[in-house]
PDB file of C-alpha atoms in Angstrom:
ATOM      1  CA  UNK A  10     122.304  77.068 100.494  1.00 95.00           C
ATOM      2  CA  UNK A  11     124.474  80.181 100.231  1.00 96.00           C
ATOM      3  CA  UNK A  12     124.670  82.655 103.133  1.00 96.00           C
ATOM      4  CA  UNK A  13     126.399  85.888 104.092  1.00 97.00           C
ATOM      5  CA  UNK A  14     128.106  85.277 107.445  1.00 97.00           C
ATOM      6  CA  UNK A  15     129.463  87.541 110.133  1.00 96.00           C
ATOM      7  CA  UNK A  16     132.089  85.258 111.731  1.00 96.00           C
ATOM      8  CA  UNK A  17     133.887  88.022 113.635  1.00 95.00           C
ATOM      9  CA  UNK A  18     132.647  91.516 114.463  1.00 95.00           C
ATOM     10  CA  UNK A  19     133.917  94.146 112.098  1.00 94.00           C
ATOM     11  CA  UNK A  20     133.174  96.315 109.049  1.00 93.00           C
ATOM     12  CA  UNK A  21     131.141  95.115 106.039  1.00 94.00           C
ATOM     13  CA  UNK A  22     134.358  94.057 104.290  1.00 94.00           C
ATOM     14  CA  UNK A  23     134.843  91.356 106.935  1.00 94.00           C
ATOM     15  CA  UNK A  24     131.652  89.531 105.914  1.00 96.00           C
ATOM     16  CA  UNK A  25     132.015  86.285 103.960  1.00 96.00           C
ATOM     17  CA  UNK A  26     129.729  84.221 101.734  1.00 96.00           C
ATOM     18  CA  UNK A  27     129.718  80.472 102.370  1.00 96.00           C
ATOM     19  CA  UNK A  28     127.746  77.351 101.548  1.00 96.00           C
ATOM     20  CA  UNK A  29     125.655  75.905 104.410  1.00 96.00           C
ATOM     21  CA  UNK A  30     123.298  72.922 104.644  1.00 95.00           C
ATOM     22  CA  UNK A  31     119.774  73.644 103.407  1.00 93.00           C
ATOM     23  CA  UNK A  32     117.366  74.345 106.275  1.00 94.00           C
ATOM     24  CA  UNK A  33     114.509  71.999 107.137  1.00 95.00           C
ATOM     25  CA  UNK A  34     111.116  73.229 108.339  1.00 94.00           C
ATOM     26  CA  UNK A  35     110.087  72.019 111.785  1.00 94.00           C
ATOM     27  CA  UNK A  36     106.536  71.976 113.189  1.00 95.00           C
ATOM     28  CA  UNK A  37     104.797  75.291 112.527  1.00 93.00           C
ATOM     29  CA  UNK A  38     107.634  76.515 110.312  1.00 95.00           C
ATOM     30  CA  UNK A  39     108.194  77.304 106.660  1.00 96.00           C
ATOM     31  CA  UNK A  40     111.285  77.382 104.489  1.00 97.00           C
ATOM     32  CA  UNK A  41     111.300  80.407 102.192  1.00 97.00           C
ATOM     33  CA  UNK A  42     113.521  80.671  99.128  1.00 98.00           C
ATOM     34  CA  UNK A  43     114.627  84.286  99.440  1.00 97.00           C
ATOM     35  CA  UNK A  44     114.174  86.530  96.398  1.00 97.00           C
ATOM     36  CA  UNK A  45     115.104  89.872  98.000  1.00 97.00           C
ATOM     37  CA  UNK A  46     116.477  91.165 101.311  1.00 96.00           C
ATOM     38  CA  UNK A  47     115.989  94.732 102.523  1.00 94.00           C
ATOM     39  CA  UNK A  48     119.103  96.216 104.157  1.00 93.00           C
ATOM     40  CA  UNK A  49     118.931  98.852 106.865  1.00 88.00           C
ATOM     41  CA  UNK A  50     121.397 101.139 108.621  1.00 86.00           C
ATOM     42  CA  UNK A  51     121.315  98.934 111.723  1.00 88.00           C
ATOM     43  CA  UNK A  52     122.774  96.033 109.715  1.00 92.00           C
ATOM     44  CA  UNK A  53     126.067  97.941 109.787  1.00 90.00           C
ATOM     45  CA  UNK A  54     125.763  98.233 113.567  1.00 91.00           C
ATOM     46  CA  UNK A  55     124.833  94.622 114.296  1.00 93.00           C
ATOM     47  CA  UNK A  56     127.899  93.235 112.474  1.00 95.00           C
ATOM     48  CA  UNK A  57     130.107  95.521 114.598  1.00 94.00           C
ATOM     49  CA  UNK A  58     128.397  94.521 117.879  1.00 92.00           C
ATOM     50  CA  UNK A  59     127.081  98.069 118.298  1.00 87.00           C
ATOM     51  CA  UNK A  60     123.368  97.272 118.215  1.00 85.00           C
ATOM     52  CA  UNK A  61     120.903  96.253 120.901  1.00 80.00           C
ATOM     53  CA  UNK A  62     120.348  92.900 119.147  1.00 83.00           C
ATOM     54  CA  UNK A  63     123.491  90.797 119.722  1.00 90.00           C
ATOM     55  CA  UNK A  64     123.221  87.387 118.031  1.00 92.00           C
ATOM     56  CA  UNK A  65     125.761  84.641 118.628  1.00 92.00           C
ATOM     57  CA  UNK A  66     128.511  84.271 116.037  1.00 95.00           C
ATOM     58  CA  UNK A  67     128.377  83.297 113.235  1.00 96.00           C
ATOM     59  CA  UNK A  68     125.166  84.872 111.944  1.00 96.00           C
ATOM     60  CA  UNK A  69     123.746  86.452 108.837  1.00 96.00           C
ATOM     61  CA  UNK A  70     122.683  90.106 108.808  1.00 95.00           C
ATOM     62  CA  UNK A  71     119.455  91.205 107.132  1.00 94.00           C
ATOM     63  CA  UNK A  72     116.038  91.173 108.758  1.00 92.00           C
ATOM     64  CA  UNK A  73     113.334  91.823 106.152  1.00 93.00           C
ATOM     65  CA  UNK A  74     112.855  89.574 103.155  1.00 95.00           C
ATOM     66  CA  UNK A  75     110.537  88.476 100.364  1.00 95.00           C
ATOM     67  CA  UNK A  76     110.403  85.169  98.522  1.00 96.00           C
ATOM     68  CA  UNK A  77     108.438  82.011  97.862  1.00 97.00           C
ATOM     69  CA  UNK A  78     107.460  79.214 100.238  1.00 97.00           C
ATOM     70  CA  UNK A  79     109.604  76.184  99.368  1.00 96.00           C
ATOM     71  CA  UNK A  80     108.472  73.724 102.050  1.00 95.00           C
ATOM     72  CA  UNK A  81     106.229  73.558 105.108  1.00 96.00           C
ATOM     73  CA  UNK A  82     106.522  71.817 108.447  1.00 94.00           C
ATOM     74  CA  UNK A  83     103.814  69.927 110.290  1.00 92.00           C
ATOM     75  CA  UNK A  84     100.742  71.802 111.447  1.00 91.00           C
ATOM     76  CA  UNK A  85     101.015  74.763 109.080  1.00 91.00           C
ATOM     77  CA  UNK A  86      97.781  76.036 107.580  1.00 88.00           C
ATOM     78  CA  UNK A  87      96.984  79.059 105.457  1.00 87.00           C
ATOM     79  CA  UNK A  88     100.135  78.706 103.333  1.00 91.00           C
ATOM     80  CA  UNK A  89     101.099  76.495 100.427  1.00 93.00           C
ATOM     81  CA  UNK A  90     104.298  75.801  98.557  1.00 95.00           C
ATOM     82  CA  UNK A  91     104.858  78.499  95.923  1.00 95.00           C
ATOM     83  CA  UNK A  92     103.118  81.321  97.786  1.00 95.00           C
ATOM     84  CA  UNK A  93     104.840  84.720  97.569  1.00 94.00           C
ATOM     85  CA  UNK A  94     105.458  85.958 101.103  1.00 93.00           C
ATOM     86  CA  UNK A  95     107.274  88.624 103.067  1.00 90.00           C
ATOM     87  CA  UNK A  96     108.600  88.534 106.597  1.00 89.00           C
ATOM     88  CA  UNK A  97     110.785  90.198 109.201  1.00 88.00           C
ATOM     89  CA  UNK A  98     113.210  88.560 111.633  1.00 89.00           C
ATOM     90  CA  UNK A  99     115.780  90.114 113.968  1.00 86.00           C
ATOM     91  CA  UNK A 100     118.684  88.918 111.765  1.00 92.00           C
ATOM     92  CA  UNK A 101     119.558  86.049 109.442  1.00 94.00           C
ATOM     93  CA  UNK A 102     117.839  86.911 106.138  1.00 95.00           C
ATOM     94  CA  UNK A 103     120.938  87.485 103.975  1.00 96.00           C
ATOM     95  CA  UNK A 104     120.949  83.998 102.527  1.00 97.00           C
ATOM     96  CA  UNK A 105     119.228  82.016  99.804  1.00 97.00           C
ATOM     97  CA  UNK A 106     116.881  80.197 102.226  1.00 97.00           C
ATOM     98  CA  UNK A 107     115.425  81.071 105.624  1.00 97.00           C
ATOM     99  CA  UNK A 108     113.367  78.970 108.007  1.00 96.00           C
ATOM    100  CA  UNK A 109     110.822  80.962 110.027  1.00 92.00           C
ATOM    101  CA  UNK A 110     107.621  80.542 111.979  1.00 91.00           C
ATOM    102  CA  UNK A 111     104.869  80.316 109.371  1.00 91.00           C
ATOM    103  CA  UNK A 112     102.697  82.665 111.436  1.00 84.00           C
ATOM    104  CA  UNK A 113     105.302  85.425 110.947  1.00 82.00           C
ATOM    105  CA  UNK A 114     104.842  85.424 107.145  1.00 88.00           C
ATOM    106  CA  UNK A 115     102.379  87.547 105.220  1.00 85.00           C
ATOM    107  CA  UNK A 116     101.282  87.373 101.581  1.00 88.00           C
ATOM    108  CA  UNK A 117     102.843  89.876  99.207  1.00 87.00           C
ATOM    109  CA  UNK A 118     100.107  92.228  97.928  1.00 81.00           C
ATOM    110  CA  UNK A 119      99.346  92.077  94.215  1.00 81.00           C
ATOM    111  CA  UNK A 120     101.360  94.532  92.164  1.00 81.00           C
ATOM    112  CA  UNK A 121     104.389  94.639  94.500  1.00 85.00           C
ATOM    113  CA  UNK A 122     107.741  93.414  93.231  1.00 88.00           C
ATOM    114  CA  UNK A 123     109.947  91.245  95.449  1.00 92.00           C
ATOM    115  CA  UNK A 124     112.264  94.215  95.964  1.00 91.00           C
ATOM    116  CA  UNK A 125     109.419  96.529  97.014  1.00 88.00           C
ATOM    117  CA  UNK A 126     107.973  93.889  99.356  1.00 89.00           C
ATOM    118  CA  UNK A 127     111.359  93.243 100.986  1.00 90.00           C
ATOM    119  CA  UNK A 128     111.878  96.964 101.563  1.00 85.00           C
ATOM    120  CA  UNK A 129     108.416  97.747 102.916  1.00 86.00           C
ATOM    121  CA  UNK A 130     108.256  96.328 106.393  1.00 86.00           C
ATOM    122  CA  UNK A 131     110.836  98.209 108.449  1.00 88.00           C
ATOM    123  CA  UNK A 132     111.073 101.602 106.735  1.00 90.00           C
ATOM    124  CA  UNK A 133     107.372 102.074 106.136  1.00 92.00           C
ATOM    125  CA  UNK A 134     106.358 100.126 109.255  1.00 92.00           C
ATOM    126  CA  UNK A 135     108.598 102.304 111.406  1.00 94.00           C
ATOM    127  CA  UNK A 136     107.415 105.490 109.749  1.00 97.00           C
ATOM    128  CA  UNK A 137     103.666 104.920 109.828  1.00 97.00           C
ATOM    129  CA  UNK A 138     104.031 103.994 113.506  1.00 97.00           C
ATOM    130  CA  UNK A 139     106.035 107.183 114.072  1.00 98.00           C
ATOM    131  CA  UNK A 140     103.680 109.544 112.288  1.00 98.00           C
ATOM    132  CA  UNK A 141     100.350 107.919 113.150  1.00 98.00           C
ATOM    133  CA  UNK A 142     100.837 106.388 116.590  1.00 97.00           C
ATOM    134  CA  UNK A 143     103.563 108.509 118.153  1.00 98.00           C
ATOM    135  CA  UNK A 144     103.108 111.939 116.556  1.00 98.00           C
ATOM    136  CA  UNK A 145      99.359 111.802 115.822  1.00 97.00           C
ATOM    137  CA  UNK A 146     100.134 113.784 112.654  1.00 98.00           C
ATOM    138  CA  UNK A 147      97.078 115.732 111.496  1.00 98.00           C
ATOM    139  CA  UNK A 148      96.063 116.943 108.021  1.00 98.00           C
ATOM    140  CA  UNK A 149      97.358 120.459 107.433  1.00 97.00           C
ATOM    141  CA  UNK A 150     100.273 120.193 109.894  1.00 98.00           C
ATOM    142  CA  UNK A 151     103.846 120.723 108.797  1.00 98.00           C
ATOM    143  CA  UNK A 152     106.265 117.781 108.922  1.00 98.00           C
ATOM    144  CA  UNK A 153     110.033 118.296 108.643  1.00 98.00           C
ATOM    145  CA  UNK A 154     112.028 115.220 107.645  1.00 98.00           C
ATOM    146  CA  UNK A 155     115.787 115.001 108.276  1.00 97.00           C
ATOM    147  CA  UNK A 156     117.847 112.617 106.144  1.00 94.00           C
ATOM    148  CA  UNK A 157     114.924 112.821 103.767  1.00 94.00           C
ATOM    149  CA  UNK A 158     116.439 110.992 100.776  1.00 90.00           C
ATOM    150  CA  UNK A 159     117.238 107.793 102.688  1.00 86.00           C
ATOM    151  CA  UNK A 160     114.935 104.809 103.135  1.00 84.00           C
ATOM    152  CA  UNK A 161     113.029 105.962 106.209  1.00 89.00           C
ATOM    153  CA  UNK A 162     113.234 109.598 105.087  1.00 93.00           C
ATOM    154  CA  UNK A 163     111.567 108.823 101.778  1.00 92.00           C
ATOM    155  CA  UNK A 164     108.919 106.805 103.633  1.00 94.00           C
ATOM    156  CA  UNK A 165     108.277 109.815 105.883  1.00 97.00           C
ATOM    157  CA  UNK A 166     107.812 112.124 102.885  1.00 97.00           C
ATOM    158  CA  UNK A 167     105.360 109.796 101.171  1.00 96.00           C
ATOM    159  CA  UNK A 168     103.427 108.822 104.282  1.00 97.00           C
ATOM    160  CA  UNK A 169     103.330 112.418 105.479  1.00 98.00           C
ATOM    161  CA  UNK A 170     101.753 113.468 102.180  1.00 97.00           C
ATOM    162  CA  UNK A 171      99.324 110.542 102.275  1.00 96.00           C
ATOM    163  CA  UNK A 172      98.248 111.734 105.754  1.00 97.00           C
ATOM    164  CA  UNK A 173      97.626 115.284 104.514  1.00 97.00           C
ATOM    165  CA  UNK A 174     100.705 117.061 105.899  1.00 98.00           C
ATOM    166  CA  UNK A 175     102.855 119.782 104.330  1.00 98.00           C
ATOM    167  CA  UNK A 176     106.320 118.193 104.077  1.00 98.00           C
ATOM    168  CA  UNK A 177     109.687 119.902 104.299  1.00 98.00           C
ATOM    169  CA  UNK A 178     112.466 117.566 103.129  1.00 98.00           C
ATOM    170  CA  UNK A 179     115.895 118.241 104.651  1.00 98.00           C
ATOM    171  CA  UNK A 180     119.023 116.620 103.179  1.00 95.00           C
ATOM    172  CA  UNK A 181     122.696 117.267 102.462  1.00 92.00           C
ATOM    173  CA  UNK A 182     122.747 117.870  98.701  1.00 93.00           C
ATOM    174  CA  UNK A 183     120.671 119.480  95.966  1.00 94.00           C
ATOM    175  CA  UNK A 184     120.601 116.145  94.115  1.00 92.00           C
ATOM    176  CA  UNK A 185     118.987 114.424  97.088  1.00 93.00           C
ATOM    177  CA  UNK A 186     116.504 117.284  97.494  1.00 96.00           C
ATOM    178  CA  UNK A 187     115.485 117.050  93.836  1.00 95.00           C
ATOM    179  CA  UNK A 188     114.774 113.358  94.470  1.00 93.00           C
ATOM    180  CA  UNK A 189     112.656 114.314  97.478  1.00 95.00           C
ATOM    181  CA  UNK A 190     110.591 116.727  95.394  1.00 96.00           C
ATOM    182  CA  UNK A 191     109.977 113.967  92.872  1.00 93.00           C
ATOM    183  CA  UNK A 192     108.445 111.962  95.703  1.00 92.00           C
ATOM    184  CA  UNK A 193     106.126 114.673  96.975  1.00 95.00           C
ATOM    185  CA  UNK A 194     108.080 117.055  99.211  1.00 97.00           C
ATOM    186  CA  UNK A 195     106.503 120.520  99.250  1.00 98.00           C
ATOM    187  CA  UNK A 196     109.629 122.371 100.375  1.00 97.00           C
ATOM    188  CA  UNK A 197     113.319 121.461 100.646  1.00 97.00           C
ATOM    189  CA  UNK A 198     116.254 122.576 102.794  1.00 98.00           C
ATOM    190  CA  UNK A 199     119.931 121.781 102.195  1.00 98.00           C
ATOM    191  CA  UNK A 200     121.471 121.629 105.669  1.00 96.00           C
ATOM    192  CA  UNK A 201     124.976 121.352 104.184  1.00 94.00           C
ATOM    193  CA  UNK A 202     124.701 124.916 102.871  1.00 96.00           C
ATOM    194  CA  UNK A 203     121.893 126.439 105.004  1.00 95.00           C
ATOM    195  CA  UNK A 204     121.387 126.901 108.732  1.00 96.00           C
ATOM    196  CA  UNK A 205     118.866 124.222 109.697  1.00 97.00           C
ATOM    197  CA  UNK A 206     117.163 126.123 112.514  1.00 97.00           C
ATOM    198  CA  UNK A 207     116.794 129.373 110.592  1.00 97.00           C
ATOM    199  CA  UNK A 208     115.842 127.556 107.403  1.00 97.00           C
ATOM    200  CA  UNK A 209     112.997 125.679 109.086  1.00 98.00           C
ATOM    201  CA  UNK A 210     111.740 128.868 110.698  1.00 97.00           C
ATOM    202  CA  UNK A 211     111.827 130.710 107.372  1.00 97.00           C
ATOM    203  CA  UNK A 212     109.908 127.959 105.560  1.00 98.00           C
ATOM    204  CA  UNK A 213     107.184 128.015 108.220  1.00 98.00           C
ATOM    205  CA  UNK A 214     106.774 131.785 108.569  1.00 97.00           C
ATOM    206  CA  UNK A 215     108.508 131.724 111.950  1.00 96.00           C
ATOM    207  CA  UNK A 216     106.125 129.126 113.465  1.00 97.00           C
ATOM    208  CA  UNK A 217     108.320 126.056 113.072  1.00 97.00           C
ATOM    209  CA  UNK A 218     107.363 122.503 112.051  1.00 98.00           C
ATOM    210  CA  UNK A 219     104.622 120.759 114.037  1.00 98.00           C
ATOM    211  CA  UNK A 220     106.427 117.409 113.737  1.00 98.00           C
ATOM    212  CA  UNK A 221     110.128 116.712 113.169  1.00 98.00           C
ATOM    213  CA  UNK A 222     111.163 113.241 112.011  1.00 98.00           C
ATOM    214  CA  UNK A 223     114.838 112.623 112.876  1.00 97.00           C
ATOM    215  CA  UNK A 224     116.651 109.436 111.830  1.00 95.00           C
ATOM    216  CA  UNK A 225     120.013 111.257 111.827  1.00 94.00           C
ATOM    217  CA  UNK A 226     120.642 112.640 115.334  1.00 93.00           C
ATOM    218  CA  UNK A 227     124.212 113.884 115.796  1.00 94.00           C
ATOM    219  CA  UNK A 228     124.631 117.632 115.126  1.00 95.00           C
ATOM    220  CA  UNK A 229     121.242 118.060 113.430  1.00 96.00           C
ATOM    221  CA  UNK A 230     118.954 117.172 116.321  1.00 96.00           C
ATOM    222  CA  UNK A 231     119.405 120.235 118.531  1.00 97.00           C
ATOM    223  CA  UNK A 232     119.071 122.943 115.845  1.00 97.00           C
ATOM    224  CA  UNK A 233     116.022 121.138 114.464  1.00 97.00           C
ATOM    225  CA  UNK A 234     114.451 121.006 117.926  1.00 97.00           C
ATOM    226  CA  UNK A 235     115.188 124.714 118.430  1.00 97.00           C
ATOM    227  CA  UNK A 236     113.036 125.414 115.360  1.00 97.00           C
ATOM    228  CA  UNK A 237     110.042 123.279 116.392  1.00 98.00           C
ATOM    229  CA  UNK A 238     106.571 124.798 116.767  1.00 98.00           C
ATOM    230  CA  UNK A 239     104.833 125.345 120.104  1.00 97.00           C
ATOM    231  CA  UNK A 240     103.543 121.948 121.291  1.00 97.00           C
ATOM    232  CA  UNK A 241     105.460 120.273 118.478  1.00 98.00           C
ATOM    233  CA  UNK A 242     106.469 116.603 118.495  1.00 98.00           C
ATOM    234  CA  UNK A 243     110.101 115.628 117.879  1.00 98.00           C
ATOM    235  CA  UNK A 244     110.416 111.989 116.777  1.00 98.00           C
ATOM    236  CA  UNK A 245     113.633 110.129 117.664  1.00 97.00           C
ATOM    237  CA  UNK A 246     114.023 107.503 114.922  1.00 95.00           C
ATOM    238  CA  UNK A 247     117.745 106.740 115.018  1.00 90.00           C
ATOM    239  CA  UNK A 248     121.290 108.057 114.880  1.00 89.00           C
ATOM    240  CA  UNK A 249     122.605 107.564 111.346  1.00 83.00           C
ATOM    241  CA  UNK A 250     124.799 110.641 111.839  1.00 83.00           C
ATOM    242  CA  UNK A 251     126.908 108.687 114.323  1.00 82.00           C
ATOM    243  CA  UNK A 252     126.656 110.496 117.672  1.00 89.00           C
ATOM    244  CA  UNK A 253     123.702 110.272 120.042  1.00 92.00           C
ATOM    245  CA  UNK A 254     122.926 113.941 120.808  1.00 92.00           C
ATOM    246  CA  UNK A 255     122.581 115.342 124.300  1.00 94.00           C
ATOM    247  CA  UNK A 256     119.568 117.650 124.197  1.00 94.00           C
ATOM    248  CA  UNK A 257     119.200 120.545 126.673  1.00 94.00           C
ATOM    249  CA  UNK A 258     115.877 119.796 128.370  1.00 94.00           C
ATOM    250  CA  UNK A 259     115.093 123.477 128.822  1.00 94.00           C
ATOM    251  CA  UNK A 260     114.176 123.469 125.111  1.00 94.00           C
ATOM    252  CA  UNK A 261     111.184 121.240 125.813  1.00 95.00           C
ATOM    253  CA  UNK A 262     110.072 123.685 128.506  1.00 96.00           C
ATOM    254  CA  UNK A 263     110.444 126.761 126.307  1.00 94.00           C
ATOM    255  CA  UNK A 264     108.688 125.138 123.353  1.00 94.00           C
ATOM    256  CA  UNK A 265     106.059 123.214 125.307  1.00 97.00           C
ATOM    257  CA  UNK A 266     107.067 120.365 123.007  1.00 97.00           C
ATOM    258  CA  UNK A 267     107.473 116.617 123.278  1.00 97.00           C
ATOM    259  CA  UNK A 268     110.443 114.404 122.405  1.00 98.00           C
ATOM    260  CA  UNK A 269     108.979 111.011 121.511  1.00 97.00           C
ATOM    261  CA  UNK A 270     110.952 107.814 121.005  1.00 97.00           C
ATOM    262  CA  UNK A 271     110.049 105.507 118.134  1.00 97.00           C
ATOM    263  CA  UNK A 272     111.013 101.853 118.692  1.00 94.00           C
ATOM    264  CA  UNK A 273     109.091 100.030 115.983  1.00 91.00           C
ATOM    265  CA  UNK A 274     110.549  96.599 116.755  1.00 86.00           C
ATOM    266  CA  UNK A 275     109.216  96.629 120.303  1.00 90.00           C
ATOM    267  CA  UNK A 276     105.887  98.039 119.129  1.00 93.00           C
ATOM    268  CA  UNK A 277     105.516  95.256 116.545  1.00 87.00           C
ATOM    269  CA  UNK A 278     106.154  92.636 119.251  1.00 84.00           C
ATOM    270  CA  UNK A 279     103.976  94.176 121.951  1.00 90.00           C
ATOM    271  CA  UNK A 280     101.085  95.251 119.724  1.00 88.00           C
ATOM    272  CA  UNK A 281     101.077  92.941 116.685  1.00 81.00           C
ATOM    273  CA  UNK A 282      97.464  93.686 115.737  1.00 82.00           C
ATOM    274  CA  UNK A 283      98.056  97.443 115.524  1.00 90.00           C
ATOM    275  CA  UNK A 284     101.279  96.843 113.593  1.00 87.00           C
ATOM    276  CA  UNK A 285      99.439  94.554 111.154  1.00 82.00           C
ATOM    277  CA  UNK A 286      96.790  97.225 110.640  1.00 88.00           C
ATOM    278  CA  UNK A 287      99.513  99.767 109.898  1.00 90.00           C
ATOM    279  CA  UNK A 288     101.140  97.510 107.292  1.00 85.00           C
ATOM    280  CA  UNK A 289      97.753  96.838 105.688  1.00 82.00           C
ATOM    281  CA  UNK A 290      97.359 100.622 105.378  1.00 90.00           C
ATOM    282  CA  UNK A 291     100.794 100.882 103.777  1.00 89.00           C
ATOM    283  CA  UNK A 292      99.866  98.186 101.256  1.00 81.00           C
ATOM    284  CA  UNK A 293      96.557  99.922 100.528  1.00 84.00           C
ATOM    285  CA  UNK A 294      98.208 103.297  99.913  1.00 90.00           C
ATOM    286  CA  UNK A 295     100.821 101.587  97.726  1.00 86.00           C
ATOM    287  CA  UNK A 296      98.071 100.014  95.613  1.00 78.00           C
ATOM    288  CA  UNK A 297      96.465 103.474  95.304  1.00 85.00           C
ATOM    289  CA  UNK A 298      99.744 104.906  93.974  1.00 86.00           C
ATOM    290  CA  UNK A 299     100.405 107.111  97.020  1.00 90.00           C
ATOM    291  CA  UNK A 300     103.611 105.294  98.002  1.00 90.00           C
ATOM    292  CA  UNK A 301     106.466 104.298  95.709  1.00 86.00           C
ATOM    293  CA  UNK A 302     108.467 101.864  97.866  1.00 82.00           C
ATOM    294  CA  UNK A 303     111.391 103.168  95.796  1.00 81.00           C
ATOM    295  CA  UNK A 304     114.432 100.893  95.422  1.00 83.00           C
ATOM    296  CA  UNK A 305     117.819 102.659  95.294  1.00 84.00           C
ATOM    297  CA  UNK A 306     119.713  99.632  94.000  1.00 88.00           C
ATOM    298  CA  UNK A 307     120.040  95.848  94.082  1.00 92.00           C
ATOM    299  CA  UNK A 308     123.172  93.831  94.822  1.00 95.00           C
ATOM    300  CA  UNK A 309     124.085  90.122  94.854  1.00 95.00           C
ATOM    301  CA  UNK A 310     125.076  88.494  98.149  1.00 94.00           C
ATOM    302  CA  UNK A 311     128.750  88.721  97.210  1.00 95.00           C
ATOM    303  CA  UNK A 312     128.458  92.526  96.993  1.00 95.00           C
ATOM    304  CA  UNK A 313     126.998  93.022 100.479  1.00 95.00           C
ATOM    305  CA  UNK A 314     129.919  95.218 101.584  1.00 94.00           C
ATOM    306  CA  UNK A 315     129.244  97.532  98.637  1.00 94.00           C
ATOM    307  CA  UNK A 316     125.524  97.489  99.397  1.00 93.00           C
ATOM    308  CA  UNK A 317     126.039  98.384 103.068  1.00 93.00           C
ATOM    309  CA  UNK A 318     128.459 101.092 101.949  1.00 91.00           C
ATOM    310  CA  UNK A 319     125.597 102.814 100.152  1.00 88.00           C
ATOM    311  CA  UNK A 320     123.939 103.202 103.566  1.00 85.00           C
ATOM    312  CA  UNK A 321     126.969 104.296 105.604  1.00 82.00           C
ATOM    313  CA  UNK A 322     128.036 106.825 102.952  1.00 78.00           C
ATOM    314  CA  UNK A 323     124.467 108.208 102.804  1.00 75.00           C
ATOM    315  CA  UNK A 324     124.396 107.776  99.025  1.00 79.00           C
ATOM    316  CA  UNK A 325     121.233 105.666  99.188  1.00 75.00           C
ATOM    317  CA  UNK A 326     118.086 107.287  97.876  1.00 75.00           C
ATOM    318  CA  UNK A 327     115.369 104.866  98.900  1.00 75.00           C
ATOM    319  CA  UNK A 328     115.917 101.214  99.759  1.00 85.00           C
ATOM    320  CA  UNK A 329     119.045  99.068  99.298  1.00 91.00           C
ATOM    321  CA  UNK A 330     118.244  95.466  98.361  1.00 93.00           C
ATOM    322  CA  UNK A 331     120.184  92.184  98.217  1.00 95.00           C
ATOM    323  CA  UNK A 332     119.158  89.661  95.563  1.00 94.00           C
ATOM    324  CA  UNK A 333     120.247  86.173  96.643  1.00 92.00           C
TER     325      UNK A 333
END
């Protein structure tokens, strides 16, 4: 099989593609021929040893994937060779074949392409957990989304609308904001040319957003929090902007607001039934046409540095996919 390998920590350009022996399914396992791999911002961190998951070298990046079952180990039931499946692992999906626990695989819903299925689990799984479980977003509330044109940002727009919220999409260019409007955003704010705090206040009649979804951090977090509504919920998704912000805690006192962490990976491990229910809801809304699972672009394994560059440069609008 062919695999992307991180043999020494470094930038995406240091990754190599090599031939490895084909994997063999052990008891309770399945070998999946990978059709598509969803890339995420943390893939850039894990190959630089800057992420909480620290696999032994060499390893393949990529965690979410879609493909077809190629072989099954002993004791596997409920799957057969040829089934279309999706799955999520901590790392190791950027290759033509993966071997995983069969119980960790789920069927791909009818009507979803391989690319959509590979890009669904983390971005939409994270976001429905954030909005439903952590924020308890209610119909009629206002949701502000930072980094709104990226993978998780787009998921937040679409899921927010599906849950009945008024959505303000915040991004760094008019092109990105036009894309956000195409996917359901009610209002937009360009934080490269407008003051984020004052812009959010103006768009909410001075009240502020009830929920702020922040995958960016850095210099955007504090002004966004200063604009939040009384008893608002600020969701910490990640730090794609680079720096982890240091928030003055007096803001939570003055606003009577909450800062709520969103760690989907731990949630999925600790509460698999609730996570499965969330993903079933995502699939249902997708089938109803409420979610697009939009794919920004697809790249072969050999172009993984270029693909990851779409994420680090913030050019990605939607999901970036590898096609082994």
